[in-house]
Coordinates of C-alpha atoms in Angstrom, one line a residue:
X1 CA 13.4 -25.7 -54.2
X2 CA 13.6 -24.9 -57.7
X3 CA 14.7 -27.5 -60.3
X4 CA 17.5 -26.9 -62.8
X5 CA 20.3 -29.1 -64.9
X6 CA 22.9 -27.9 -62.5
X7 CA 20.7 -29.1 -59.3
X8 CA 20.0 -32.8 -61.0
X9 CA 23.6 -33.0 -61.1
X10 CA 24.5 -32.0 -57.9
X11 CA 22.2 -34.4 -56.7
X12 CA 23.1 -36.8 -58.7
X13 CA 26.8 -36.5 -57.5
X14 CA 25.9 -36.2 -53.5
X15 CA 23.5 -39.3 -53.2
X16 CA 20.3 -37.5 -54.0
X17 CA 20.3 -36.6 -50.6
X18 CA 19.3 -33.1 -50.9
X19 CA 15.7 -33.1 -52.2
X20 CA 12.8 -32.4 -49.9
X21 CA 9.4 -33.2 -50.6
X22 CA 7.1 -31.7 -53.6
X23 CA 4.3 -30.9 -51.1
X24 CA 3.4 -30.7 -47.2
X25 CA 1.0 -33.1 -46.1
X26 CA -1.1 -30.7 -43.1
X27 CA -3.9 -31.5 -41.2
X28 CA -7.0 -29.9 -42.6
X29 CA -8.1 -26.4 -41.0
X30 CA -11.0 -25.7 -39.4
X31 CA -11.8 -23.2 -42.2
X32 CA -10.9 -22.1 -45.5
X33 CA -11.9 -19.6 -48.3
X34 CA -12.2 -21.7 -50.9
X35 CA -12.2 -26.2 -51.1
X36 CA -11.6 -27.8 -54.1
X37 CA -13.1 -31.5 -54.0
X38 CA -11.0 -33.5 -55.8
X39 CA -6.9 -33.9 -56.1
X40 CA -7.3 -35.0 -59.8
X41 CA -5.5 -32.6 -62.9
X42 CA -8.7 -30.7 -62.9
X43 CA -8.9 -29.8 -59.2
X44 CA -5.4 -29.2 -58.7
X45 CA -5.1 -27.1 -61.2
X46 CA -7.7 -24.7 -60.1
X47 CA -6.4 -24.7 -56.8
X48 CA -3.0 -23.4 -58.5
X49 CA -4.5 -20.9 -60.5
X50 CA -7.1 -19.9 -57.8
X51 CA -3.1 -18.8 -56.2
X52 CA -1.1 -17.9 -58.9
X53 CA -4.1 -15.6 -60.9
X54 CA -6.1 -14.9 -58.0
X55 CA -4.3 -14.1 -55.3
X56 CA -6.6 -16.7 -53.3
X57 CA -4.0 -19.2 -50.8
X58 CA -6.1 -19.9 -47.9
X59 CA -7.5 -22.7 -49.9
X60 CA -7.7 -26.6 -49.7
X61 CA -7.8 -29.7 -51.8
X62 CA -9.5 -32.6 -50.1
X63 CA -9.0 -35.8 -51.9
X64 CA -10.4 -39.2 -50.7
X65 CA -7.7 -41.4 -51.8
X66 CA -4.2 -40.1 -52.8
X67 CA -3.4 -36.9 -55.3
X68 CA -3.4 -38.0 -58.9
X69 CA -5.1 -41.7 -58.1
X70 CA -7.8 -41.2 -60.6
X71 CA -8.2 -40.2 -64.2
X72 CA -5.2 -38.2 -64.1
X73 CA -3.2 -41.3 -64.2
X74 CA -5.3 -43.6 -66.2
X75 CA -5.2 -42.3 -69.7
X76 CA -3.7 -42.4 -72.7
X77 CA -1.7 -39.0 -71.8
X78 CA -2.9 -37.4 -75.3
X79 CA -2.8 -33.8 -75.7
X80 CA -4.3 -31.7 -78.8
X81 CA -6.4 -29.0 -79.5
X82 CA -8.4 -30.2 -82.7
X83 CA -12.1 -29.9 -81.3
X84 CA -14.2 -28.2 -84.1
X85 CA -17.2 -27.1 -82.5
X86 CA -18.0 -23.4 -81.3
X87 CA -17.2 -23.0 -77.6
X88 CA -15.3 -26.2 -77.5
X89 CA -12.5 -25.4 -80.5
X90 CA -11.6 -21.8 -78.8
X91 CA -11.1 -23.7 -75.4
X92 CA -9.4 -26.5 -76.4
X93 CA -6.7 -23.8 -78.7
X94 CA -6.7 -21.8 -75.1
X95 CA -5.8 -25.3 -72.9
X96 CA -3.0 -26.1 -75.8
X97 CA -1.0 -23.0 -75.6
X98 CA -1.2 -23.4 -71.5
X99 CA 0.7 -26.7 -72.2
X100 CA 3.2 -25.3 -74.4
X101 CA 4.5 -23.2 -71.4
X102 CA 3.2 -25.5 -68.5
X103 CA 6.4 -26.6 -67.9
X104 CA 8.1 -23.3 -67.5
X105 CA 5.2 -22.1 -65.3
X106 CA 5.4 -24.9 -62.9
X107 CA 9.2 -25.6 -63.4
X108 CA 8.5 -29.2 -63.4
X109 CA 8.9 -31.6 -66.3
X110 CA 5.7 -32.6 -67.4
X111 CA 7.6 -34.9 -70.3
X112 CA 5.5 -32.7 -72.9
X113 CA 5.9 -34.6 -75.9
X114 CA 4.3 -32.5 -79.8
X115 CA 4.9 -35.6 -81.7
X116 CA 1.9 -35.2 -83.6
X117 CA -1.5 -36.5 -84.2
X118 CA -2.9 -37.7 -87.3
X119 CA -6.9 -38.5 -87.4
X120 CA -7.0 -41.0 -90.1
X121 CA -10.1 -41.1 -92.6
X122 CA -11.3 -44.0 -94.2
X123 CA -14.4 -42.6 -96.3
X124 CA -15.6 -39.6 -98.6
X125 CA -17.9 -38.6 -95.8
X126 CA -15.2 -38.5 -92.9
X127 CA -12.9 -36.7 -95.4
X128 CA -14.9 -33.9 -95.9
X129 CA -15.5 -33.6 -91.9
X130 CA -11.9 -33.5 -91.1
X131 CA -11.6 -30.5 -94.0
X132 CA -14.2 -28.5 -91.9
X133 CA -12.9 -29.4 -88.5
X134 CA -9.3 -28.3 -89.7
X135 CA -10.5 -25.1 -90.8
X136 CA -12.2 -24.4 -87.8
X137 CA -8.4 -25.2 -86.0
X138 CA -7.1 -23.2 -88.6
X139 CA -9.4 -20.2 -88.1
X140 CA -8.6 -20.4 -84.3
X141 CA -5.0 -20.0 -84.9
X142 CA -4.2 -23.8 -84.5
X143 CA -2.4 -25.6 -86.8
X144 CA -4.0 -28.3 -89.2
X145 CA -3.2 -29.5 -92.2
X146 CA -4.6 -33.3 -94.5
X147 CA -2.4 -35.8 -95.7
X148 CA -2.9 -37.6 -98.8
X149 CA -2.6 -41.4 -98.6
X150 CA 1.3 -41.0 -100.6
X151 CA 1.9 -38.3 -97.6
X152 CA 0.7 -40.8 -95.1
X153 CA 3.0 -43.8 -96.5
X154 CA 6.0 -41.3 -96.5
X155 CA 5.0 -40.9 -92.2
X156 CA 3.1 -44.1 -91.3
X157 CA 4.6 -47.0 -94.0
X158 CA 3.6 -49.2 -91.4
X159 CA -0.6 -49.3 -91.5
X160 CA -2.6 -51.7 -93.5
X161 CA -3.7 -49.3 -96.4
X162 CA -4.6 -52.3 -98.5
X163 CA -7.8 -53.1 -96.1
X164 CA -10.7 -53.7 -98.3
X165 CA -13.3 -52.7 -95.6
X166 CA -11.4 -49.8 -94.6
X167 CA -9.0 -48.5 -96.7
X168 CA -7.6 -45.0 -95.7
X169 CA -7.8 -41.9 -97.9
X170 CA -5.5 -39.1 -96.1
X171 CA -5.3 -38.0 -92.5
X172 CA -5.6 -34.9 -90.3
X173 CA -2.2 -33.8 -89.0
X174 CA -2.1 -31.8 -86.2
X175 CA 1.6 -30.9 -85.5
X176 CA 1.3 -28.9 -82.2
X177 CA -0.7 -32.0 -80.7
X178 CA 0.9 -35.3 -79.1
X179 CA 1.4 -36.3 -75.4
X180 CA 2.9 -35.8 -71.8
X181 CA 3.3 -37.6 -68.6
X182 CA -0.1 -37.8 -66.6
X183 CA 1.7 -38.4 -63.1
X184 CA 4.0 -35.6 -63.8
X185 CA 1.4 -33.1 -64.7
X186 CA -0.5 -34.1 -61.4
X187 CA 2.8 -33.7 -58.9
X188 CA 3.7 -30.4 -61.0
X189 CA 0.2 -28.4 -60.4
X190 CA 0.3 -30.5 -56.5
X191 CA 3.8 -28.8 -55.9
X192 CA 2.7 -25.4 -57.7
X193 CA -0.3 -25.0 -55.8
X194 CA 1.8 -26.4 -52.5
X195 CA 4.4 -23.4 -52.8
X196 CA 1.5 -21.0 -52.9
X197 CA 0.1 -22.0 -49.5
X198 CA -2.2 -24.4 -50.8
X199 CA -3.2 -27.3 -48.4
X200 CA -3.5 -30.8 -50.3
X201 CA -5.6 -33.1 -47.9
X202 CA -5.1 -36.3 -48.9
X203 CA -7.6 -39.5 -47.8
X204 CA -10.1 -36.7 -46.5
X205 CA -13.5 -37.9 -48.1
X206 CA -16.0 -35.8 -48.2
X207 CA -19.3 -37.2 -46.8
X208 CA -21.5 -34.1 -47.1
X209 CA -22.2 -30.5 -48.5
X210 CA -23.4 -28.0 -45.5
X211 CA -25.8 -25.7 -47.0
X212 CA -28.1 -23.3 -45.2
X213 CA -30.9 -21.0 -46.7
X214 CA -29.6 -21.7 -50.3
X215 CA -25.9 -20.9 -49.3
X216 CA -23.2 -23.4 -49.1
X217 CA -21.2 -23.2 -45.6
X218 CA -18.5 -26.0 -45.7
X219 CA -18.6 -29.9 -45.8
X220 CA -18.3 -32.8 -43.9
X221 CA -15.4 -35.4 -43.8
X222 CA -13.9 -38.6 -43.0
X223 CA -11.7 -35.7 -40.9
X224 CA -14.1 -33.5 -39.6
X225 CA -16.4 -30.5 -40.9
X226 CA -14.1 -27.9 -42.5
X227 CA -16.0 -24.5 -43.3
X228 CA -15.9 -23.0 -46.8
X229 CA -17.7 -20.0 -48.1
X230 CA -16.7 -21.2 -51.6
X231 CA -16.6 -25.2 -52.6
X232 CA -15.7 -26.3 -56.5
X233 CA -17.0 -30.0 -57.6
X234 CA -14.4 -31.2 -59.6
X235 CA -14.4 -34.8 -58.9
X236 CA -14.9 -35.9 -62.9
X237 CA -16.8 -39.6 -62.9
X238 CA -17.8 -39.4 -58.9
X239 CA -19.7 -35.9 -59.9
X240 CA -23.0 -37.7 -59.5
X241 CA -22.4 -38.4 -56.6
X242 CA -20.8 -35.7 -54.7
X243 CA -23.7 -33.5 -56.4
X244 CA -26.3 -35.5 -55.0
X245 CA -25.1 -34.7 -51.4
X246 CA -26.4 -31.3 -52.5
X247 CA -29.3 -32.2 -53.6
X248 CA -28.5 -32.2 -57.2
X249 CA -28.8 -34.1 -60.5
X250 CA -26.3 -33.8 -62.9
X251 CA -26.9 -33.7 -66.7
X252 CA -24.2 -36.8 -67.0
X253 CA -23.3 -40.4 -66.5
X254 CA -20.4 -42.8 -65.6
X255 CA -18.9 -44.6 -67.8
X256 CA -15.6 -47.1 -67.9
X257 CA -12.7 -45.9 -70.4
X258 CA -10.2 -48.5 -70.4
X259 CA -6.6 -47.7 -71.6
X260 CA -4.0 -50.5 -72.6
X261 CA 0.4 -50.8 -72.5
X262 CA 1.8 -53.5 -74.5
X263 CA 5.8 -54.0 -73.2
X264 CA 8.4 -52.0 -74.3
X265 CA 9.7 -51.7 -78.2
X266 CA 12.1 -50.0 -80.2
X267 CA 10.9 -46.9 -81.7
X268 CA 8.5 -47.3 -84.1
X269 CA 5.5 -44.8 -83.9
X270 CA 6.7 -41.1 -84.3
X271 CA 3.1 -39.8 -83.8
X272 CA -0.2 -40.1 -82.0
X273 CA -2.6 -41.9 -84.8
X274 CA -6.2 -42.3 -84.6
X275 CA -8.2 -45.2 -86.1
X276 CA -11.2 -43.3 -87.8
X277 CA -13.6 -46.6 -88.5
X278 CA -12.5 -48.3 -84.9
X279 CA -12.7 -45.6 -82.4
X280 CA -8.9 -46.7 -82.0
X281 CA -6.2 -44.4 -80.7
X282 CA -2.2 -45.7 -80.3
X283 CA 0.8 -44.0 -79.5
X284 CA 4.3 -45.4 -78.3
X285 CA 5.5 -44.3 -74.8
X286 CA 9.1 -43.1 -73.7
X287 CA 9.8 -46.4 -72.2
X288 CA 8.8 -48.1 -75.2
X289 CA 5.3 -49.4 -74.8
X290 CA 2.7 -49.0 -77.0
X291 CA -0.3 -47.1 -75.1
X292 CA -3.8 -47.6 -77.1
X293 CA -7.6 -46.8 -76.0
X294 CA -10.9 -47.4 -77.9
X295 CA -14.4 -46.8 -77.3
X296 CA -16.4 -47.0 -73.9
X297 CA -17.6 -50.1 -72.0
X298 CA -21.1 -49.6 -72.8
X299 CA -22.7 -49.5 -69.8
X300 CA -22.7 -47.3 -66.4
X301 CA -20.7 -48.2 -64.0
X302 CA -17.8 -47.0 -61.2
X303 CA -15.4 -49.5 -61.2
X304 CA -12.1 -48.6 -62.3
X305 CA -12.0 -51.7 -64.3
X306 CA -12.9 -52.9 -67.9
X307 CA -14.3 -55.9 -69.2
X308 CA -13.4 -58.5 -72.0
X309 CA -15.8 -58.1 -75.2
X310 CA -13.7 -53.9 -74.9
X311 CA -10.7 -55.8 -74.6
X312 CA -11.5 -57.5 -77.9
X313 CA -12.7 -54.9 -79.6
X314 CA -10.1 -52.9 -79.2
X315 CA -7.1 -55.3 -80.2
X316 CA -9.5 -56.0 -82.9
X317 CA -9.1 -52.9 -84.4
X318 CA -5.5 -52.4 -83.8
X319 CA -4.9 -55.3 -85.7
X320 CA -6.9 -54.0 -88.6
X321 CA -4.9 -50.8 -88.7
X322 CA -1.8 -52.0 -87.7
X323 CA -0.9 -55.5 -88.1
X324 CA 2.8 -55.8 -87.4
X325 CA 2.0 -55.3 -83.6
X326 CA 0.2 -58.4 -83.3
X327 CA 3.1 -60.4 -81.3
X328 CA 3.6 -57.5 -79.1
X329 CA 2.2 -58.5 -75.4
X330 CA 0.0 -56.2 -73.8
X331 CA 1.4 -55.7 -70.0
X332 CA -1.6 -54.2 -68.4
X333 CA -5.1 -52.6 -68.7
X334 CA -6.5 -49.7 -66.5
X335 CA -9.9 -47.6 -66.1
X336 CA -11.1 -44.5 -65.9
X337 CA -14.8 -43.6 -65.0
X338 CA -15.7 -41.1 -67.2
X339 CA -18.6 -38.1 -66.7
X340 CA -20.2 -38.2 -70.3
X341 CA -22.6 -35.5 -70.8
X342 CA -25.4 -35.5 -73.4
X343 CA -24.1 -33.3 -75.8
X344 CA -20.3 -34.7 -75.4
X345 CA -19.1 -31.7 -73.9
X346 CA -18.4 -30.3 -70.6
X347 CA -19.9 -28.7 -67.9
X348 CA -18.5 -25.4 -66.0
X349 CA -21.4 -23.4 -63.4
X350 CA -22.4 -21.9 -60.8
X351 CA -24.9 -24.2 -59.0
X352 CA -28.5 -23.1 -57.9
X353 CA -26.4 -23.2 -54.1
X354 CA -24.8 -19.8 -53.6
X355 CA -21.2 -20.4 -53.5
X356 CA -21.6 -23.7 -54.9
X357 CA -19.7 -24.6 -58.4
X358 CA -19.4 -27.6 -60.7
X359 CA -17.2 -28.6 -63.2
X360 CA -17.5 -31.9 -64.9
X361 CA -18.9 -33.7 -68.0
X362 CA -15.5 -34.1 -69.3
X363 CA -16.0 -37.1 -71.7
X364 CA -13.3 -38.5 -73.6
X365 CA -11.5 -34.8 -73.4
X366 CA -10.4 -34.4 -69.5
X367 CA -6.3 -34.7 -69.7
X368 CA -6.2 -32.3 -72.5
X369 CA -8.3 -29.9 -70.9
X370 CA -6.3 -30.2 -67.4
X371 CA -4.6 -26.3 -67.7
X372 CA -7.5 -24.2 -69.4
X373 CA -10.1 -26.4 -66.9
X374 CA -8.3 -25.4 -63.9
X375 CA -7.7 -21.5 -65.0
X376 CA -11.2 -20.6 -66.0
X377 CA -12.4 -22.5 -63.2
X378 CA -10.5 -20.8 -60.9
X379 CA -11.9 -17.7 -62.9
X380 CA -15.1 -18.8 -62.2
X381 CA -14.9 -19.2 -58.2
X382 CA -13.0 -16.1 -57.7
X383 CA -14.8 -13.9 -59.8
X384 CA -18.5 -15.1 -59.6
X385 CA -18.4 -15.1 -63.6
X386 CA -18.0 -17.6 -66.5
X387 CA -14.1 -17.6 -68.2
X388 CA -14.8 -16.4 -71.9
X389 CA -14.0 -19.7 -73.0
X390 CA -16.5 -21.6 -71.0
X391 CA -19.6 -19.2 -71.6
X392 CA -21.2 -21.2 -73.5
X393 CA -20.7 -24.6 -71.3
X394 CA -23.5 -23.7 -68.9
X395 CA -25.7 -25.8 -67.2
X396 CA -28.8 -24.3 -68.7
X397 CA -28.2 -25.3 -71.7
X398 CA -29.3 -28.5 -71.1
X399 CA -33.1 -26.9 -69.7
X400 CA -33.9 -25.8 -73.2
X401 CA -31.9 -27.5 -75.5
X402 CA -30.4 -24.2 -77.0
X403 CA -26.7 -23.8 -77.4
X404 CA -26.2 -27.7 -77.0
X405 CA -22.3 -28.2 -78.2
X406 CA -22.8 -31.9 -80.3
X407 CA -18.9 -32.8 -80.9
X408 CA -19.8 -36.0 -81.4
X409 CA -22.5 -34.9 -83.4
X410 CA -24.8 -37.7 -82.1
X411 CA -27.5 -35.4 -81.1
X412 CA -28.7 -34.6 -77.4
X413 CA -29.0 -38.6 -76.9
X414 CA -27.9 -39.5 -73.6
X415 CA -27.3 -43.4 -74.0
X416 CA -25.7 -43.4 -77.1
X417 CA -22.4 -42.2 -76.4

């Protein structure tokens, strides 16, 4: 079933009666090539490309709860590709351009959305580190380009550039960068990977990793062992965990990102903007709602749930930049456990377990990273080797301290993030 304008209208004349599901729902095999924990963007995506690139279809996903329940659907749906770092800025251009055709690959509306996002600067010192991180975008073949405080006014007449503490002086506009639909992004890579022969196991958890003489041999289920001779780890916040079933520990923590939706409003906010002094982000949603994030709950934890003192924070500095939303009511909150790793960016391996790979350490960066994460991951499994792009996200960096990719540029400081 292929979707096309003259299909939605035929549908849409007959009753809708004609469409069949996106995906089968099987029972789980007693054997596979290949498993992909994890039904989030990340592991469906490798499952799809594993297919599509690879040639590899006797594959499955095993997912604990239901496809697309975790961080794939609780974020603030932002896509760009203005990282500035070595390593990080020629993956980041790579996952961008994968969005700009993701929705002719999958035919599947992902609602891609290049609005726009403008990183606004507030001091001498933050100017001049948006100049060099847009000349890194630049020198990757991105776009970038900074707007003077007039410039802004003429885009954004709405911010508060009068704030004493804060005032802004310009912004980096990234044109190519904006949003899309989590959900949709999810259900497209579920039904690509589906038509491919893919098997998407859904509320199969996995309980244990079956390893003998150093070489991994399957794992074990809340529906029964199910042999492997490859298995991928892409489980994002949980990655601890599942790791530890193999014995390992990870270079990474959890963390709780909380997201917020205020109700719906008339147009107002053309682009993504980015509060430089409040680690506040805001952009306004098809169905109206303003959808904002801010900075970590500062403490470990799984629940998929915030906490207040965020809560204030956050509104807090939405008020600073933006004032005139202050009688807007904020519908709901959500959270998404994040896998922060010490140098702020992510992980992609082999494992010391033959057969055995790991991608995580995602940070603040996973729903923009869903297309290029799943292709060179699925590079990765089927070829033994690291992507190009992901060469330099090893896991031995982290034994030496050589090669550490600081994007935050915080240092190798694990509880500071």
């Amino acid at each position: 079933m292929r979707f096309s304008a003259l299909r939605v209208l035929k549908e849409g004349l007959t009753g809708n009666k004609g469409w069949s599901p996106h995906w089968r729902d099987p029972a789980p095999k007693p054997e596979y090539d290949a498993i992909i924990i994890g039904g989030g963007g990340h592991g469906l995506s490798t499952a799809y490309y594993l297919a599509k690139n690879h040639g590899m279809t006797n594959i499955a996903v095993l997912e604990k709860g239901y496809l697309g329940g975790g961080n794939v659907g609780r974020n603030t749906t932002i896509v760009r590709a203005n990282y500035m770092m070595e390593g990080n800025s020629q993956f980041y251009s790579h996952s961008l351009k994968l969005w700009e055709g993701l929705e002719q690959d999958l035919n599947y509306n992902a609602m891609m959305s290049q609005r726009g996002i403008i990183n606004l600067v507030h001091s001498d010192g933050q100017r001049d580190a948006v100049m060099r991180r847009g000349n890194m975008m630049l020198s990757q073949g991105d776009d970038a380009a900074f707007l003077s405080p007039a410039e802004l006014k003429q885009k954004l007449p709405y911010l508060n550039y009068d704030n004493i503490r804060f005032p802004i002086y310009g912004g980096l506009y990234h044109k190519r960068g904006g949003t899309a639909r989590h959900d949709a992004v999810a259900w497209g890579y579920a039904r690509g990977a589906d038509q491919r022969g893919v098997d998407l196991i859904q509320n199969c958890e996995v309980t244990g990793i079956d390893i003998e003489n150093g070489v991994v041999k399957g794992v074990q289920t809340t529906r029964g062992a199910i042999k492997a001779k490859k298995v991928g780890m892409v489980v994002a916040g949980r990655s601890s965990q599942v790791a530890a079933m193999a014995g390992m520990r990870l270079p990474v923590e959890s963390h709780v990102l909380q997201a917020f939706v205020t109700e719906g409003l008339k147009p107002v906010l053309d682009n993504v903007v980015t509060f430089g002094m409040g680690h506040m982000y805001i952009s306004q949603s098809d169905k109206g709602g303003l959808v904002f994030g801010g900075d970590l709950d500062f403490y470990a934890s799984y629940a998929q749930r915030g906490n207040l003192p965020t809560k204030e924070h956050v509104m807090e500095a939405a008020m600073c930049l933006m004032p005139m939303i202050g009688k807007a009511k904020v519908l709901r909150s959500w959270g998404g456990i994040m896998d922060m790793s010490p140098d702020g960016s992510f992980i992609m391996d082999q494992t010391h377990v033959d057969g055995l790979f790991v991608n995580t350490g995602w940070c603040y960066g996973g729903f923009k990273a869903v297309p290029a994460s799943g292709y060179c991951m699925a590079h990765l499994m089927a070829t033994g080797q690291s992507h190009e792009y992901t060469a330099r996200h090893r896991l031995d960096r982290f034994e030496t301290g050589r090669g550490l990719m600081d994007e935050e540029t915080t240092g190798s400081q694990h509880n500071l993030h």
